[in-house]
Coordinates of C-alpha atoms and ligand atoms in Angstrom, one line a residue:
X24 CA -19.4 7.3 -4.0
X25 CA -17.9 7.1 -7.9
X26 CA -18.3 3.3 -8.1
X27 CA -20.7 0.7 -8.3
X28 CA -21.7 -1.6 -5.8
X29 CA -22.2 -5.5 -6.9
X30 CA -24.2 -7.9 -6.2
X31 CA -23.0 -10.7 -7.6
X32 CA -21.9 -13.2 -4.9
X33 CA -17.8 -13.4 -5.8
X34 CA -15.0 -14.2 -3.8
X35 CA -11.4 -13.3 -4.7
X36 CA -10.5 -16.3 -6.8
X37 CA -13.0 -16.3 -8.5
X38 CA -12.4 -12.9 -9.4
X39 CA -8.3 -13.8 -10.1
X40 CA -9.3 -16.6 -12.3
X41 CA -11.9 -14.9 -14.2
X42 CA -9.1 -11.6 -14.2
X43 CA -6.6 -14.4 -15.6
X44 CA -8.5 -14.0 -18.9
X45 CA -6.9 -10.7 -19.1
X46 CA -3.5 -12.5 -19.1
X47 CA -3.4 -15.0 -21.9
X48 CA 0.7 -16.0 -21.0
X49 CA -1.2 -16.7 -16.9
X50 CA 0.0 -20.2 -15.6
X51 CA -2.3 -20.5 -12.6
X52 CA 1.1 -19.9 -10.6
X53 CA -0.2 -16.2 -10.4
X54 CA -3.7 -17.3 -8.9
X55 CA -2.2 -19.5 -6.3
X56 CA 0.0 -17.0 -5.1
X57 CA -2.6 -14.8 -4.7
X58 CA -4.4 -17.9 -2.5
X59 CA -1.7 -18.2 -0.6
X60 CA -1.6 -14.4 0.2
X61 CA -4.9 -14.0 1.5
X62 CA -4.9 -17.0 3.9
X63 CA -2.0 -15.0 5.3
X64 CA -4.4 -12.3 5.4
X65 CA -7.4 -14.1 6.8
X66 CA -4.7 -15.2 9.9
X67 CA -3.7 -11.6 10.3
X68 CA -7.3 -10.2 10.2
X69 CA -7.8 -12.7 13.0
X70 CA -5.4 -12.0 15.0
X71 CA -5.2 -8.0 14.5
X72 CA -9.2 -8.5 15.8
X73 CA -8.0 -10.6 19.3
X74 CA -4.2 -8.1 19.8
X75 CA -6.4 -6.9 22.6
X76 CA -7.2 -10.3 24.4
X77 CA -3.7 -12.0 23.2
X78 CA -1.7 -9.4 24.7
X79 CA 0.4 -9.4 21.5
X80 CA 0.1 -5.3 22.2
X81 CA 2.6 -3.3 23.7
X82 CA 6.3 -2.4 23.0
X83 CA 8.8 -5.7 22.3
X84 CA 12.4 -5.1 23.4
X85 CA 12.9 -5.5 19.6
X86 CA 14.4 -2.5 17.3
X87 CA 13.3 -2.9 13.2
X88 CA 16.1 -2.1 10.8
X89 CA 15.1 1.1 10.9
X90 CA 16.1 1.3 14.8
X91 CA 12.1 2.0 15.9
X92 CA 10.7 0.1 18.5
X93 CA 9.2 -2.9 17.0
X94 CA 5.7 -4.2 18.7
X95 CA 5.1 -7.9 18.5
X96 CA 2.1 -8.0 16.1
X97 CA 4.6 -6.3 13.3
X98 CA 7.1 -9.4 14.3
X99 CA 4.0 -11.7 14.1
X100 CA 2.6 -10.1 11.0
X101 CA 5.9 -10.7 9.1
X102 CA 6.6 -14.4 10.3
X103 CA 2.7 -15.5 9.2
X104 CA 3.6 -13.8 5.9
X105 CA 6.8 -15.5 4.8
X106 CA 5.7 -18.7 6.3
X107 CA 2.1 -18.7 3.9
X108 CA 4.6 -17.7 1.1
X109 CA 7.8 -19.5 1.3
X110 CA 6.6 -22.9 0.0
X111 CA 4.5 -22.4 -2.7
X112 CA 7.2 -22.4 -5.0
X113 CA 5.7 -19.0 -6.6
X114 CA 8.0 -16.7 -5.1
X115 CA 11.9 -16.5 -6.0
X116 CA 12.6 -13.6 -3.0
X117 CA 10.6 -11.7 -0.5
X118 CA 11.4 -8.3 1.6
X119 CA 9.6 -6.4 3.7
X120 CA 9.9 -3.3 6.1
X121 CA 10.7 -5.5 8.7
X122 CA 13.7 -7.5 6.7
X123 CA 17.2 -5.9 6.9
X124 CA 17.8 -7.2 3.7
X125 CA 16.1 -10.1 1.6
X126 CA 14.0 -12.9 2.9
X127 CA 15.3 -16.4 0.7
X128 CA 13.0 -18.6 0.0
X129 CA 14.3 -22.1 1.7
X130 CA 16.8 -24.2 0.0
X131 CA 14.3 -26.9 -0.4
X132 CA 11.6 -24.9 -2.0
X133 CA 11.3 -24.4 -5.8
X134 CA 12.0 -20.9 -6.9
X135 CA 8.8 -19.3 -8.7
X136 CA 9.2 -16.5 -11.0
X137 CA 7.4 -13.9 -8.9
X138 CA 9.0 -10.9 -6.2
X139 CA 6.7 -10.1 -3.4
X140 CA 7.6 -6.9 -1.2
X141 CA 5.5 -6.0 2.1
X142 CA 5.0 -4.0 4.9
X143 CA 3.6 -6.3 7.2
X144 CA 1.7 -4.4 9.6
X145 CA 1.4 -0.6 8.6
X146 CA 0.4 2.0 11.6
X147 CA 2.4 0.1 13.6
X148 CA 1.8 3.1 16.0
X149 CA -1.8 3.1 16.3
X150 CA -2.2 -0.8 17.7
X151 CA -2.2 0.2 20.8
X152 CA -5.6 2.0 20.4
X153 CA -7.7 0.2 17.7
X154 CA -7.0 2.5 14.9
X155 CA -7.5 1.0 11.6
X156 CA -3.6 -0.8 10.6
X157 CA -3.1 -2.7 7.6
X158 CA -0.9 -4.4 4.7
X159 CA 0.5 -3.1 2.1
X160 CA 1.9 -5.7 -1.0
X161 CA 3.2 -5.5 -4.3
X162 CA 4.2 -8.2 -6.9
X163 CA 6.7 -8.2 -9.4
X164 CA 7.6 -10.9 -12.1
X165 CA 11.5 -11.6 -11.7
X166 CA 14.0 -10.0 -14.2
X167 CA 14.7 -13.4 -15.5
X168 CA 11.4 -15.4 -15.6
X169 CA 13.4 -18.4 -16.8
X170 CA 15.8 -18.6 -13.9
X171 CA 15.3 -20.7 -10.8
X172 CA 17.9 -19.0 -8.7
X173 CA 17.0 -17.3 -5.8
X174 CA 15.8 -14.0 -6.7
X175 CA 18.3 -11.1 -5.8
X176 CA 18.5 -7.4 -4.8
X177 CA 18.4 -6.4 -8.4
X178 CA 14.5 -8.4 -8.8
X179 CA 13.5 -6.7 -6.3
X180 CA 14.6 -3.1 -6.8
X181 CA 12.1 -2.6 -9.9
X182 CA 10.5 0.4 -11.2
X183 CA 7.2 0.9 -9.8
X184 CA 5.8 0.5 -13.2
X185 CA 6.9 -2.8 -13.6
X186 CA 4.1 -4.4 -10.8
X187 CA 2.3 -7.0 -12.0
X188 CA -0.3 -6.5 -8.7
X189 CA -0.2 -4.4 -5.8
X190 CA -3.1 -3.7 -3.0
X191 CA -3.6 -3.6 1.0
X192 CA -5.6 -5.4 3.4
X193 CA -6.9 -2.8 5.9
X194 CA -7.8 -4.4 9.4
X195 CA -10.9 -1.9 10.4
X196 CA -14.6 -2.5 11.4
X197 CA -14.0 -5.2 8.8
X198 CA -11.2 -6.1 7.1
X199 CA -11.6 -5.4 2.8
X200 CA -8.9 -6.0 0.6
X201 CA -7.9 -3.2 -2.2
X202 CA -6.6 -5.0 -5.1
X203 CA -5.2 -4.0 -8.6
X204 CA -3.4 -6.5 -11.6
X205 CA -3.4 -3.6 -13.7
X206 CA -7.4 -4.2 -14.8
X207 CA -8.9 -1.5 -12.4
X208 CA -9.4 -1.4 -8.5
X209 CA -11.6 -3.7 -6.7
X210 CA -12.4 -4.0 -3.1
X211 CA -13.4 -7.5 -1.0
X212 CA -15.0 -7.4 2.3
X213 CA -13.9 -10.8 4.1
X214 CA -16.0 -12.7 5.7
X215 CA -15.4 -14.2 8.8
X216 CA -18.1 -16.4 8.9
X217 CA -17.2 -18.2 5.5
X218 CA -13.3 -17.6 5.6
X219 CA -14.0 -16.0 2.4
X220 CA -13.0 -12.1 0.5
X221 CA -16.1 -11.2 -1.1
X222 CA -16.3 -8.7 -4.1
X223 CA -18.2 -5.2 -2.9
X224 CA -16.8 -2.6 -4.8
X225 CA -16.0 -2.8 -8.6
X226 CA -13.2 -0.4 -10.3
X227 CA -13.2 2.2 -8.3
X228 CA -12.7 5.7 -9.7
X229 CA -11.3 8.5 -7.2
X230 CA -12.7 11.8 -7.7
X231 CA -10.7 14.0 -10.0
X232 CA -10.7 16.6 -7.4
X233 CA -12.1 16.5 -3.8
X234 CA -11.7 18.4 -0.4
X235 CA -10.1 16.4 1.7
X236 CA -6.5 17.1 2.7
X237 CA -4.1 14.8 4.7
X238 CA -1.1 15.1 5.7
X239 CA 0.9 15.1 9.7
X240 CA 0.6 19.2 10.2
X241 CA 2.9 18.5 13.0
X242 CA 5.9 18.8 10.6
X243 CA 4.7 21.9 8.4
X244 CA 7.4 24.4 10.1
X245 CA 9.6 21.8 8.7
X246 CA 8.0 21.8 4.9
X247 CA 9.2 23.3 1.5
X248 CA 7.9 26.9 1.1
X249 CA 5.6 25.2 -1.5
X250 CA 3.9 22.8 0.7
X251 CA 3.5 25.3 3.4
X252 CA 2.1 27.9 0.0
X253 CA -0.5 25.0 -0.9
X254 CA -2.3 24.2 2.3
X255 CA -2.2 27.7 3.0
X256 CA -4.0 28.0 0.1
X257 CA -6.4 25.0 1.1
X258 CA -7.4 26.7 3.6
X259 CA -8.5 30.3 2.0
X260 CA -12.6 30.2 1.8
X261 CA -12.9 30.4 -1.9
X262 CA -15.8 32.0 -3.9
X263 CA -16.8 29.0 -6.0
X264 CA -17.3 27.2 -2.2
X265 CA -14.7 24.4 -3.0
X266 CA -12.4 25.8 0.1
X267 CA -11.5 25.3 2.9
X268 CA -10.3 21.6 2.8
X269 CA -11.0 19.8 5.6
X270 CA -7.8 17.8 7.4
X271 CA -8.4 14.4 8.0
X272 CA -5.1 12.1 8.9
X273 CA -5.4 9.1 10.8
X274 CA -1.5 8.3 10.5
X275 CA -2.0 5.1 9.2
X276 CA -1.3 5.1 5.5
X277 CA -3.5 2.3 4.9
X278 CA -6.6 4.3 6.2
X279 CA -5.4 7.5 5.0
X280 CA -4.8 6.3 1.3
X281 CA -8.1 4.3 1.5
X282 CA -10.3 7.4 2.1
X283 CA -8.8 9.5 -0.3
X284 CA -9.4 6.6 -2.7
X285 CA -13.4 6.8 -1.8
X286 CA -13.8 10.5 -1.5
X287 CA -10.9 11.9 -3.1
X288 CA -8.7 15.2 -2.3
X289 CA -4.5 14.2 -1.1
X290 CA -2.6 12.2 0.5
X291 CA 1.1 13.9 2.0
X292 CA 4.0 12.9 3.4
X293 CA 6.5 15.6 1.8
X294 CA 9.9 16.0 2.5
X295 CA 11.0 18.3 5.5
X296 CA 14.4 19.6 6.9
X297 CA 14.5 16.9 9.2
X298 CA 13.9 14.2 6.6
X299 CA 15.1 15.3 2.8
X300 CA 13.6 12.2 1.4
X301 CA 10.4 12.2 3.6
X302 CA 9.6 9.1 5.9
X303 CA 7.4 6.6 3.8
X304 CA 9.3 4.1 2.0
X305 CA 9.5 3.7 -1.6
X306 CA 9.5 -0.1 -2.5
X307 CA 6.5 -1.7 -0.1
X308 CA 4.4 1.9 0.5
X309 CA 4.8 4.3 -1.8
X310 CA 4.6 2.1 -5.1
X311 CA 1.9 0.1 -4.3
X312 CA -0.4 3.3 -3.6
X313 CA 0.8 4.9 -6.5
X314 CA -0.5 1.7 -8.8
X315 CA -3.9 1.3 -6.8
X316 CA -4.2 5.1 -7.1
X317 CA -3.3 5.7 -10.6
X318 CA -5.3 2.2 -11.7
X319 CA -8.5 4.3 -9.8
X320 CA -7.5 7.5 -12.2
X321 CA -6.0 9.6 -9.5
X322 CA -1.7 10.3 -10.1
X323 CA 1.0 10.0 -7.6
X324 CA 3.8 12.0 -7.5
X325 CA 7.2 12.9 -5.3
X326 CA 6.4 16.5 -6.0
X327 CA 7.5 16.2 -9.6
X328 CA 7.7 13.0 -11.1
X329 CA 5.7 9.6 -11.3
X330 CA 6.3 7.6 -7.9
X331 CA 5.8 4.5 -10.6
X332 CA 8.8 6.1 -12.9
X333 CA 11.6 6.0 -9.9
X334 CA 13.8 3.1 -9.6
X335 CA 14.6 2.2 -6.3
X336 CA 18.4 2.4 -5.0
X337 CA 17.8 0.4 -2.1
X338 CA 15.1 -1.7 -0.7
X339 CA 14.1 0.8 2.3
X340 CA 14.5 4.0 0.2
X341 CA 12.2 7.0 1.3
X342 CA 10.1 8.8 -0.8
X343 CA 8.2 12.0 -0.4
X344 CA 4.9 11.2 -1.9
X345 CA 1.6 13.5 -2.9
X346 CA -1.0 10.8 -4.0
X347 CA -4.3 11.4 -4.6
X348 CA -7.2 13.2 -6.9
X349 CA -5.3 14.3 -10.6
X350 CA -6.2 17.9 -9.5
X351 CA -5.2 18.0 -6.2
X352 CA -2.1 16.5 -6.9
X353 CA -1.2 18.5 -9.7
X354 CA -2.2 21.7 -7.6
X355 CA 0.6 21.0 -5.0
X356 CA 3.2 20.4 -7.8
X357 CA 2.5 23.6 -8.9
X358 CA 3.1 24.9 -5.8
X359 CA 6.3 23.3 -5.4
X360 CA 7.4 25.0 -8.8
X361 CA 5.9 28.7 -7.8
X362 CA 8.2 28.7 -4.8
X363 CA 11.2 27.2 -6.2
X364 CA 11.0 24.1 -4.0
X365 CA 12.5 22.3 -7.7
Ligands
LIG9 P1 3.7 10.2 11.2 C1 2.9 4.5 10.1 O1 3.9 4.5 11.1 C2 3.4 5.1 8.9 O2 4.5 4.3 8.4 C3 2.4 5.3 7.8 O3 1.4 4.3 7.9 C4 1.8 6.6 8.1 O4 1.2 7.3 6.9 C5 3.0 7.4 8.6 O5 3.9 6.4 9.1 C6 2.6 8.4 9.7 O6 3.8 9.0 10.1 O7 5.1 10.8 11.1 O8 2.7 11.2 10.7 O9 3.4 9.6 12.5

C-alpha cells in the first residue's frame, strides 16, 4: 500500500494540536471541536459494535426527509451527534441527512464560528447484516467569522472548496478514522481499550490508476451511454494486462470510498434515467470524499467538473459523483464526452 505506516504512539489530539501549527490564525476552538467530535464517535463505535445485542436493529416506523424508512441506529446516531456538539460553543449550525432543515444550536449556547454537516450513519441499509457503515463529516468556518448569530442556510450551503476539515469514521473490524484539514490524509485506528484514536497511516496517497471498479451494476440499463461505453471498456482483457477491472461494491460509501482510497481504481454513483442527479448527496457525502480524495492525490468529479467547485442549492442536493484514482477518473470523463453524455 502507497503510504507509510507509523510508529510513533499518537492519538488524534495530539496530532490536531501539533496540525494547529499549520494554522497560525488556530484558536484552540478548532481542536476542541474536533474533541468533541470523536467522543461522539467513540459512543457510536460502541454502540454500532452492540446494534446486535441492543436490538436497536430493524426498521423504525420512522420515514427520513427523504421519505426512506429510517432504522433506529440512524435516529440514535444523529441525537449522540448533536448532543456532543451542541454545547461546546464551537458550532453556529449543524445539518445532517437526517435534518429536514437546520439543526440550531440552543438559545443558551454560545454560537462558535464553525458549520458542521453529517451523515450520521452511512449504509444505513447494510445494519442489519454487519456490513461495514460509517460517518461522513465536513467543517466549514462560517461566512461571517465575527457574527454570533445562529448560523444560517447560506453558512451552510458552501462550496466544497471552502472545508476547513472533512473525514469519516468507518465502524468495521475496527473502527479508524479518515481525516483531512487540508495537510494530507491520515488514518486512526481507535482503541477500545484506552478510549483513544491512534495514528496508523500517514498521508495517504491513492494510486494514480488502479483496477478496481465500483459502482451498483444494478442500475447500468439506466446509465448514460458513456458510463455504460466505460465499464464496457473496463471489462475488455487488454494487452498491457491492466484489464479487466475487477467489481468490488459493498454499498456503503464509507467502505467503498475507503478501499479505493488504499488500492485505488473508482468510485460511481452516476446519474441514470430514474435519478438525473444521481442518489448521493452533495453537501454531507459527496464533498467530503471529494476533499479526503483529492488531499490523497486522486480527483473527484460529477462527470465534468470538480465536486469541490459546485455550490450547493440546497442542503440535500444530489450529485452524480466519479471519485477516485486521477486516471480512472479522468478515463470515465472521457467517456462521457465520446458519447455525448455533455
Ligand atoms: P445503492 C447507502 O444507503 C448509500 O447512501 C451510500 O452509502 C452508498 O454508496 C449508496 O447509498 C448505495 O446505494 O443504490 O447502490 O444501494
Amino acid at each position: 500500500m502507497p503510504f507509510l505506516k507509523t510508529s510513533t504512539l499518537v492519538t488524534i489530539e495530539r496530532h490536531i494540536a501539533e496540525e494547529a501549527a499549520f494554522h497560525p490564525e488556530a484558536t484552540g476552538e478548532f481542536s476542541r471541536l474536533l474533541r468533541d467530535f470523536t467522543l461522539a464517535l467513540r459512543i457510536l463505535a460502541r454502540d454500532v459494535r452492540r446494534a446486535g445485542l441492543n436490538d436497536v436493529l430493524g426498521m423504525t416506523d420512522g420515514m427520513n426527509v427523504h421519505g426512506e424508512r429510517v432504522k433506529r441506529l440512524d435516529i440514535h446516531a444523529n441525537e449522540v451527534i448533536y448532543r456532543a456538539m451542541d454545547h461546546g460553543g464551537h458550532l453556529c449550525v449543524m445539518a445532517s441527512e437526517e435534518s429536514d432543515g437546520l439543526m440550531s444550536i440552543p438559545d443558551d449556547y454560545r454560537k462558535g464560528k464553525y458549520v458542521l454537516v453529517f451523515d450520521p450513519l452511512d449504509g444505513s441499509s447494510n445494519i442489519d447484516v454487519n456490513v461495514s457503515i460509517g460517518t461522513i463529516f465536513s467543517i466549514y468556518k462560517r461566512l461571517d467569522e465575527t457574527a454570533t448569530t445562529p448560523g444560517t442556510l447560506a453558512d451552510v450551503l458552501q462550496p466544497g472548496y471552502k472545508q476547513v476539515a472533512a473525514g469519516y469514521a468507518m465502524y468495521g473490524s475496527s473502527t479508524q478514522l479518515v481525516y483531512t484539514s487540508g495537510n494530507g490524509v491520515d488514518v486512526f485506528t481507535f482503541d477500545p481499550t484506552i478510549g483513544e484514536f491512534l495514528l496508523t497511516f500517514e498521508k495517504i496517497r491513492i494510486p494514480k490508476r488502479g483496477r478496481i471498479y465500483s459502482v451498483n451494476s444494478g442500475n447500468a440499463h439506466k446509465w448514460p451511454q458513456g458510463v455504460r461505453d466505460y465499464v464496457s471498456n473496463l471489462l475488455r482483457p487488454s494487452e498491457d494486462g491492466l484489464r479487466p477491472y475487477s467489481l468490488r461494491y459493498v454499498g456503503t460509501m464509507v467502505a467503498d470510498i475507503h478501499r479505493t482510497l488504499h488500492y485505488g481504481g473508482i468510485f460511481m454513483y452516476p446519474s441514470d434515467s430514474s435519478s438525473p442527479t444521481g442518489k448521493l448527496r452533495l453537501v454531507y457525502e459527496v464533498n467530503p470524499m471529494a476533499f479526503i480524495v483529492e488531499q490523497a492525490g486522486g480527483r473527484a468529479t460529477d462527470g465534468r467538473q470538480r465536486v469541490l467547485d459546485i455550490q450547493p442549492d440546497s442542503l440535500h442536493q444530489r450529485v452524480p459523483c466519479f471519485i477516485g484514482s486521477e486516471d480512472d477518473v479522468r478515463d470515465a470523463e472521457a467517456a462521457l464526452v465520446a458519447a455525448g453524455d455533455f
